[in-house]
Coordinates of N, CA, C and O in Angstrom, one line a residue:
M245 N -1.2 -18.0 21.1 CA -1.8 -18.9 20.1 C -3.1 -18.0 19.6 O -3.8 -17.5 20.3
K246 N -3.2 -17.9 18.2 CA -4.4 -17.3 17.7 C -5.3 -18.5 17.1 O -4.8 -19.4 16.5
E247 N -6.6 -18.4 17.3 CA -7.5 -19.4 16.8 C -8.5 -18.8 15.8 O -8.9 -17.6 16.0
F248 N -8.8 -19.5 14.7 CA -9.7 -19.0 13.7 C -10.7 -20.1 13.3 O -10.4 -21.3 13.5
K249 N -11.8 -19.7 12.9 CA -12.8 -20.6 12.4 C -13.1 -20.3 10.9 O -13.4 -19.1 10.7
F250 N -12.9 -21.2 10.0 CA -13.1 -21.0 8.7 C -14.2 -22.0 8.1 O -14.4 -23.0 8.6
K251 N -14.9 -21.5 7.1 CA -15.9 -22.4 6.4 C -15.5 -22.3 4.9 O -15.7 -21.2 4.3
I252 N -15.1 -23.4 4.4 CA -14.6 -23.5 3.0 C -15.4 -24.5 2.2 O -15.4 -25.7 2.7
D253 N -16.2 -24.1 1.2 CA -17.1 -25.0 0.5 C -18.0 -25.8 1.4 O -18.2 -27.0 1.3
G254 N -18.5 -25.2 2.4 CA -19.5 -25.8 3.3 C -18.8 -26.6 4.5 O -19.4 -27.1 5.4
N255 N -17.5 -26.7 4.5 CA -16.7 -27.5 5.5 C -16.2 -26.5 6.5 O -15.6 -25.6 6.1
A256 N -16.4 -26.9 7.8 CA -15.9 -26.1 8.9 C -14.5 -26.5 9.3 O -14.2 -27.7 9.5
Y257 N -13.6 -25.5 9.6 CA -12.2 -25.8 10.0 C -11.9 -24.9 11.1 O -12.2 -23.8 11.2
N258 N -11.4 -25.5 12.2 CA -10.9 -24.7 13.4 C -9.3 -24.7 13.2 O -8.7 -25.8 13.2
V259 N -8.8 -23.6 13.1 CA -7.3 -23.4 12.8 C -6.8 -22.7 13.9 O -7.2 -21.6 14.4
A260 N -5.7 -23.2 14.5 CA -4.9 -22.6 15.6 C -3.5 -22.3 15.1 O -2.8 -23.3 14.7
I261 N -3.0 -21.1 15.1 CA -1.7 -20.8 14.8 C -0.8 -20.7 16.0 O -1.0 -20.0 16.9
E262 N 0.0 -21.8 16.2 CA 0.7 -22.0 17.4 C 2.0 -21.2 17.5 O 2.3 -20.6 18.6
E263 N 2.8 -21.2 16.5 CA 4.1 -20.6 16.5 C 4.5 -20.1 15.1 O 4.2 -20.8 14.1
V264 N 5.0 -18.9 15.0 CA 5.5 -18.4 13.7 C 7.0 -18.0 14.0 O 7.3 -17.2 14.8
S265 N 7.9 -18.6 13.1 CA 9.4 -18.2 13.2 C 9.9 -18.0 11.9 O 9.9 -18.9 11.0
K266 N 10.2 -16.8 11.6 CA 10.7 -16.3 10.3 C 9.8 -16.8 9.2 O 8.7 -16.1 9.0
D267 N 10.1 -17.8 8.4 CA 9.2 -18.1 7.3 C 8.5 -19.5 7.5 O 8.2 -20.2 6.6
V268 N 8.4 -19.9 8.8 CA 7.8 -21.2 9.1 C 6.8 -21.1 10.1 O 7.1 -20.4 11.2
A269 N 5.6 -21.7 10.0 CA 4.5 -21.5 11.0 C 4.0 -22.9 11.4 O 4.0 -23.8 10.6
S270 N 3.8 -23.1 12.7 CA 3.2 -24.3 13.2 C 1.7 -24.1 13.4 O 1.3 -23.1 14.2
V271 N 0.9 -24.9 12.7 CA -0.6 -24.7 12.7 C -1.2 -26.0 13.1 O -0.7 -27.1 12.8
E272 N -2.4 -25.9 13.6 CA -3.3 -27.0 13.9 C -4.6 -26.8 13.3 O -5.2 -25.8 13.5
V273 N -5.0 -27.8 12.4 CA -6.3 -27.6 11.6 C -7.2 -28.9 12.0 O -6.7 -30.0 11.7
N274 N -8.2 -28.6 12.8 CA -9.1 -29.7 13.1 C -8.4 -30.8 13.9 O -8.6 -32.0 13.7
G275 N -7.5 -30.4 14.7 CA -6.7 -31.3 15.6 C -5.5 -31.9 14.9 O -4.7 -32.6 15.6
R276 N -5.2 -31.7 13.6 CA -4.0 -32.2 13.0 C -3.0 -31.0 12.9 O -3.3 -29.9 12.4
K277 N -1.8 -31.4 13.2 CA -0.7 -30.4 13.2 C 0.0 -30.3 11.8 O 0.1 -31.5 11.2
F278 N 0.3 -29.2 11.4 CA 1.0 -29.0 10.1 C 2.2 -28.0 10.3 O 2.1 -27.1 11.2
T279 N 3.2 -28.1 9.5 CA 4.3 -27.0 9.5 C 4.1 -26.4 8.0 O 4.0 -27.0 7.0
V280 N 4.0 -25.1 8.1 CA 3.7 -24.3 6.9 C 4.8 -23.4 6.6 O 5.3 -22.7 7.4
N281 N 5.3 -23.4 5.3 CA 6.3 -22.4 4.9 C 5.5 -21.2 4.4 O 4.6 -21.4 3.6
I282 N 6.1 -20.1 4.8 CA 5.4 -18.8 4.4 C 6.3 -18.1 3.3 O 7.5 -17.9 3.5
E283 N 5.7 -17.7 2.2 CA 6.3 -17.0 1.2 C 6.2 -15.6 1.4 O 5.1 -15.0 1.5
K284 N 7.2 -14.9 1.5 CA 7.2 -13.4 1.7 C 7.0 -12.6 0.4 O 7.7 -13.0 -0.6
Q285 N 6.1 -11.7 0.4 CA 6.0 -10.9 -0.8 C 6.7 -9.6 -0.8 O 6.7 -9.0 0.3
E286 N 7.4 -9.3 -1.8 CA 8.2 -8.0 -1.9 C 7.3 -6.9 -1.8 O 6.3 -6.9 -2.5
K287 N 7.6 -5.7 -1.1 CA 6.8 -4.6 -1.3 C 7.1 -3.9 -2.6 O 8.2 -3.8 -3.0
P288 N 6.0 -3.2 -3.2 CA 6.3 -2.5 -4.4 C 7.1 -1.3 -4.2 O 7.2 -0.6 -3.2
V289 N 8.0 -1.0 -5.2 CA 8.9 0.1 -5.2 C 8.2 1.2 -6.0 O 7.8 1.0 -7.2
V290 N 8.1 2.4 -5.5 CA 7.4 3.5 -6.3 C 8.5 4.3 -6.9 O 9.4 4.8 -6.2
V291 N 8.4 4.5 -8.1 CA 9.5 5.3 -8.8 C 8.7 6.4 -9.5 O 7.6 6.3 -10.2
A292 N 9.3 7.7 -9.5 CA 8.7 8.8 -10.1 C 8.9 8.8 -11.6 O 9.9 8.3 -12.1
A293 N 7.8 9.1 -12.3 CA 7.8 9.2 -13.8 C 8.7 10.4 -14.2 O 8.6 11.5 -13.5
P294 N 9.4 10.4 -15.4 CA 10.2 11.6 -15.7 C 9.3 12.7 -16.1 O 8.1 12.5 -16.6
R295 N 9.7 13.8 -15.9 CA 8.9 15.1 -16.1 C 9.2 15.6 -17.5 O 10.4 15.8 -17.8
P296 N 8.3 16.0 -18.2 CA 8.4 16.7 -19.6 C 8.7 18.1 -19.3 O 8.4 18.6 -18.2
A297 N 9.4 18.8 -20.2 CA 9.6 20.2 -20.0 C 8.3 20.9 -20.0 O 7.3 20.7 -20.7
A298 N 8.2 21.9 -19.0 CA 6.9 22.7 -18.9 C 6.8 23.7 -20.0 O 7.8 24.3 -20.4
P299 N 5.5 24.0 -20.5 CA 5.4 25.0 -21.5 C 5.6 26.4 -20.9 O 5.6 26.6 -19.7
A300 N 5.9 27.3 -21.8 CA 6.3 28.6 -21.3 C 5.2 29.3 -20.5 O 5.4 29.9 -19.4
A301 N 4.0 29.2 -21.0 CA 2.9 29.9 -20.2 C 1.8 28.9 -20.2 O 0.8 28.8 -21.0
A302 N 1.8 28.1 -19.1 CA 0.8 27.1 -18.9 C -0.4 27.8 -18.1 O -0.2 28.7 -17.3
P303 N -1.6 27.5 -18.6 CA -2.8 28.0 -17.9 C -2.9 27.5 -16.5 O -2.6 26.3 -16.2
K304 N -3.4 28.3 -15.6 CA -3.6 27.8 -14.3 C -4.8 26.9 -14.1 O -5.9 27.1 -14.7
A305 N -4.6 25.8 -13.4 CA -5.6 24.8 -13.2 C -6.7 25.2 -12.2 O -6.3 25.9 -11.2
S306 N -7.9 24.9 -12.5 CA -9.0 25.2 -11.6 C -9.0 24.1 -10.7 O -8.6 23.0 -10.9
A307 N -9.8 24.3 -9.5 CA -10.0 23.2 -8.5 C -11.0 22.2 -9.1 O -12.1 22.6 -9.5
A308 N -10.5 21.0 -9.3 CA -11.3 19.9 -10.0 C -11.1 18.7 -9.2 O -10.1 18.5 -8.4
P309 N -11.9 17.7 -9.4 CA -11.7 16.5 -8.7 C -10.5 15.8 -9.1 O -10.0 16.1 -10.2
A310 N -9.9 14.8 -8.3 CA -8.7 14.1 -8.7 C -8.8 13.4 -9.9 O -9.8 12.8 -10.3
P311 N -7.8 13.6 -10.9 CA -7.9 13.0 -12.1 C -7.7 11.5 -12.1 O -7.0 10.9 -11.1
K312 N -8.3 10.7 -13.0 CA -8.1 9.3 -12.9 C -7.0 8.8 -13.8 O -6.6 7.8 -13.7
A313 N -6.6 9.6 -14.8 CA -5.4 9.2 -15.6 C -4.2 9.8 -15.0 O -4.1 10.9 -14.4
P314 N -3.1 9.0 -15.1 CA -1.8 9.5 -14.4 C -1.4 10.9 -15.0 O -1.5 11.1 -16.2
V315 N -0.9 11.7 -14.2 CA -0.4 13.0 -14.6 C 1.1 13.0 -14.7 O 1.8 12.2 -13.9
A316 N 1.6 13.5 -15.8 CA 3.1 13.5 -16.0 C 3.8 13.9 -14.8 O 3.6 14.9 -14.2
G317 N 4.7 13.1 -14.2 CA 5.5 13.4 -13.0 C 5.0 13.0 -11.8 O 5.5 13.3 -10.8
S318 N 3.7 12.5 -11.9 CA 3.0 12.2 -10.6 C 3.4 10.7 -10.1 O 3.9 9.9 -11.0
I319 N 3.3 10.5 -8.7 CA 3.5 9.2 -8.3 C 2.1 8.5 -8.3 O 1.2 9.1 -7.8
T320 N 2.1 7.3 -8.8 CA 0.9 6.6 -9.0 C 0.7 5.5 -7.9 O 1.7 5.0 -7.5
S321 N -0.5 5.0 -7.8 CA -0.7 3.9 -6.9 C -0.1 2.6 -7.4 O -0.5 2.2 -8.5
P322 N 0.7 1.8 -6.6 CA 1.2 0.6 -7.1 C 0.2 -0.6 -7.0 O 0.5 -1.7 -7.5
L323 N -0.9 -0.3 -6.3 CA -1.9 -1.4 -6.1 C -3.2 -0.8 -5.8 O -3.3 0.4 -5.4
P324 N -4.4 -1.6 -6.0 CA -5.7 -1.0 -5.6 C -5.7 -1.0 -4.0 O -5.2 -1.9 -3.4
G325 N -6.5 -0.1 -3.5 CA -6.7 0.0 -2.1 C -7.5 1.2 -1.6 O -8.1 1.9 -2.4
S326 N -7.3 1.5 -0.4 CA -7.9 2.6 0.2 C -7.0 3.5 1.0 O -6.1 3.0 1.6
I327 N -7.1 4.9 0.7 CA -6.2 5.7 1.4 C -6.4 5.8 2.9 O -7.6 6.2 3.3
V328 N -5.5 5.4 3.8 CA -5.7 5.4 5.2 C -5.3 6.8 5.8 O -6.1 7.3 6.6
K329 N -4.1 7.3 5.4 CA -3.8 8.6 5.9 C -2.8 9.3 5.0 O -2.1 8.6 4.2
V330 N -2.9 10.6 5.0 CA -2.0 11.5 4.2 C -1.2 12.2 5.1 O -1.8 13.0 6.0
L331 N 0.1 12.1 5.2 CA 1.1 12.6 6.2 C 1.7 13.9 5.7 O 2.4 14.6 6.4
A332 N 1.6 14.3 4.4 CA 2.2 15.5 3.9 C 1.1 16.5 3.4 O -0.1 16.1 3.2
S333 N 1.6 17.6 3.2 CA 0.6 18.6 2.6 C 1.2 19.4 1.5 O 2.5 19.3 1.3
E334 N 0.4 19.9 0.7 CA 0.9 20.6 -0.6 C 1.9 21.8 -0.2 O 1.6 22.4 0.8
G335 N 3.0 21.9 -0.8 CA 3.9 23.0 -0.5 C 5.0 22.5 0.6 O 5.9 23.2 0.7
Q336 N 4.8 21.3 1.1 CA 5.7 20.7 2.0 C 7.0 20.3 1.5 O 6.9 19.6 0.5
T337 N 8.1 20.6 2.0 CA 9.4 20.1 1.6 C 9.7 18.7 2.2 O 9.4 18.4 3.4
V338 N 10.1 17.7 1.3 CA 10.3 16.4 1.8 C 11.6 15.9 1.4 O 12.2 16.4 0.4
K339 N 12.1 14.9 2.1 CA 13.4 14.3 1.9 C 13.1 12.9 1.3 O 12.1 12.4 1.5
R340 N 14.2 12.4 0.7 CA 14.1 11.0 0.0 C 13.8 10.0 1.2 O 14.4 10.1 2.3
G341 N 12.8 9.2 1.1 CA 12.4 8.2 2.0 C 11.3 8.6 2.9 O 10.9 7.9 3.7
D342 N 10.9 9.9 2.8 CA 9.7 10.3 3.6 C 8.5 9.6 3.3 O 8.2 9.4 2.1
T343 N 7.7 9.2 4.3 CA 6.4 8.7 3.9 C 5.4 9.8 3.7 O 5.2 10.7 4.6
I344 N 4.7 9.7 2.5 CA 3.8 10.8 2.2 C 2.3 10.3 2.5 O 1.6 11.1 3.0
L345 N 2.1 9.1 2.2 CA 0.6 8.5 2.5 C 0.8 7.0 2.8 O 1.8 6.4 2.5
T346 N -0.4 6.5 3.4 CA -0.5 5.1 3.6 C -1.7 4.6 2.9 O -2.8 5.1 2.9
I347 N -1.5 3.4 2.2 CA -2.7 2.7 1.4 C -2.8 1.4 2.2 O -1.9 0.7 2.5
E348 N -4.2 1.1 2.3 CA -4.5 -0.2 2.9 C -5.0 -1.1 1.7 O -6.0 -0.7 1.0
S349 N -4.4 -2.3 1.6 CA -4.8 -3.2 0.4 C -4.7 -4.5 1.0 O -3.7 -4.9 1.6
M350 N -5.8 -5.3 0.9 CA -5.9 -6.7 1.3 C -5.5 -6.8 2.9 O -4.6 -7.6 3.3
K351 N -6.0 -5.8 3.7 CA -5.8 -5.7 5.1 C -4.3 -5.5 5.5 O -4.0 -5.8 6.6
M352 N -3.5 -5.0 4.6 CA -2.1 -4.6 4.9 C -1.9 -3.1 4.6 O -2.4 -2.6 3.6
E353 N -1.2 -2.4 5.4 CA -0.9 -1.0 5.3 C 0.4 -0.9 4.4 O 1.4 -1.6 4.8
N354 N 0.5 -0.1 3.4 CA 1.7 0.1 2.6 C 2.0 1.6 2.6 O 1.1 2.4 2.2
N355 N 3.2 2.0 3.1 CA 3.6 3.3 3.0 C 4.1 3.7 1.7 O 5.0 3.0 1.2
I356 N 3.7 4.8 1.1 CA 4.2 5.4 -0.1 C 5.2 6.4 0.3 O 4.8 7.4 0.8
K357 N 6.5 6.2 -0.1 CA 7.5 7.1 0.2 C 8.1 7.8 -1.0 O 8.0 7.4 -2.1
T358 N 8.8 8.9 -0.7 CA 9.5 9.7 -1.9 C 10.7 9.0 -2.3 O 11.4 8.3 -1.5
D359 N 11.1 9.1 -3.5 CA 12.4 8.6 -4.0 C 13.4 9.6 -4.2 O 14.5 9.2 -4.7
R360 N 13.1 10.8 -3.8 CA 14.1 11.9 -3.9 C 13.6 13.1 -3.1 O 12.4 13.1 -2.6
D361 N 14.5 14.0 -2.9 CA 14.2 15.3 -2.2 C 13.3 16.1 -3.1 O 13.4 16.0 -4.2
G362 N 12.4 16.9 -2.5 CA 11.6 17.8 -3.3 C 10.5 18.5 -2.4 O 10.6 18.5 -1.3
V363 N 9.5 19.1 -3.2 CA 8.5 19.8 -2.6 C 7.1 19.3 -3.2 O 7.0 19.1 -4.4
I364 N 6.2 18.9 -2.2 CA 4.9 18.4 -2.7 C 4.2 19.5 -3.4 O 3.9 20.6 -3.0
K365 N 3.9 19.2 -4.7 CA 3.1 20.1 -5.5 C 1.7 20.0 -5.4 O 0.9 21.0 -5.1
T366 N 1.1 18.7 -5.6 CA -0.3 18.5 -5.5 C -0.5 17.1 -4.9 O 0.2 16.1 -5.2
I367 N -1.5 16.9 -4.0 CA -1.9 15.6 -3.5 C -3.3 15.4 -4.1 O -4.2 16.2 -3.9
F368 N -3.4 14.3 -4.7 CA -4.7 14.0 -5.5 C -5.7 13.1 -4.7 O -6.8 13.0 -5.2
V369 N -5.3 12.7 -3.5 CA -6.1 11.8 -2.8 C -6.4 12.3 -1.3 O -5.7 13.2 -0.8
K370 N -7.5 11.7 -0.7 CA -7.9 12.1 0.7 C -8.1 10.8 1.4 O -8.3 9.8 0.8
P371 N -7.9 10.7 2.8 CA -8.1 9.6 3.6 C -9.6 9.0 3.3 O -10.5 9.8 3.2
G372 N -9.6 7.7 3.2 CA -11.0 7.1 3.0 C -11.3 7.0 1.4 O -12.2 6.2 1.1
Q373 N -10.5 7.6 0.6 CA -10.7 7.5 -0.8 C -10.2 6.1 -1.4 O -9.1 5.6 -1.0
S374 N -10.9 5.4 -2.2 CA -10.4 4.3 -2.9 C -9.6 4.7 -4.1 O -10.0 5.6 -4.9
V375 N -8.6 3.9 -4.4 CA -7.8 4.1 -5.5 C -7.5 2.8 -6.3 O -7.5 1.7 -5.6
M376 N -7.3 2.9 -7.6 CA -6.9 1.7 -8.4 C -5.5 1.8 -8.7 O -4.9 2.8 -8.6
Q377 N -4.9 0.7 -9.1 CA -3.6 0.6 -9.5 C -3.4 1.6 -10.6 O -4.1 1.6 -11.6
G378 N -2.4 2.5 -10.6 CA -2.1 3.4 -11.7 C -2.7 4.8 -11.3 O -2.4 5.8 -12.1
D379 N -3.6 5.0 -10.4 CA -4.2 6.2 -10.2 C -3.2 7.2 -9.6 O -2.3 6.8 -8.7
P380 N -3.2 8.5 -9.9 CA -2.2 9.4 -9.4 C -2.4 9.6 -7.9 O -3.6 9.8 -7.5
L381 N -1.4 9.6 -7.0 CA -1.5 9.9 -5.7 C -1.1 11.3 -5.3 O -1.7 12.0 -4.7
F382 N 0.2 11.7 -5.7 CA 0.8 13.0 -5.5 C 1.8 13.4 -6.6 O 2.3 12.5 -7.3
D383 N 2.1 14.7 -6.6 CA 3.1 15.1 -7.5 C 4.0 16.0 -6.8 O 3.6 16.7 -5.9
Y384 N 5.3 15.8 -7.0 CA 6.3 16.7 -6.4 C 7.5 17.0 -7.3 O 7.7 16.3 -8.3
E385 N 8.1 18.1 -7.0 CA 9.3 18.5 -7.9 C 10.5 18.8 -7.1 O 10.5 18.9 -5.9

C-alpha cells in the first residue's frame, strides 16, 4: 500500500492506494474508500518525415548548436520533456524498433524508437537537455 499526503486549495488529504488491478484502483481518501477507474493514455507513435531529394553539391555543415526548427527527414519530439539518455551514436546502424533515446515527460519515461532500418546520421540532443514538442531529436537514413 502506498500512502500520499496532498494539499489542495488549502485542504489536507491523506490518500492510500490499496490495490491496482488493470484499470481499477482501490483508494482510501481521509478514511473513505473509493473505487477509481484508470484511463490509459496511448503512447505517441513517432513517424519519420519524408526526405526531399538531396542537392547535387550540398555545402558541409559546421558544428553548430542543435537546431530548433525541424530538419527535413529528422525525428522530432512527440512531447515536451527532458532527454534522459541517448542510446545510439552517430554512424550507428539501427534496426526497426531500436530505442534511440529516452525522454522524461510528466515523470514518465518515453522511449523513442526507429520506424525502419537505417544509419544514425545526426543526433541533435544530449542527456539533460530540455526539448519542446516538435524539436528535432535525430536524423537517420
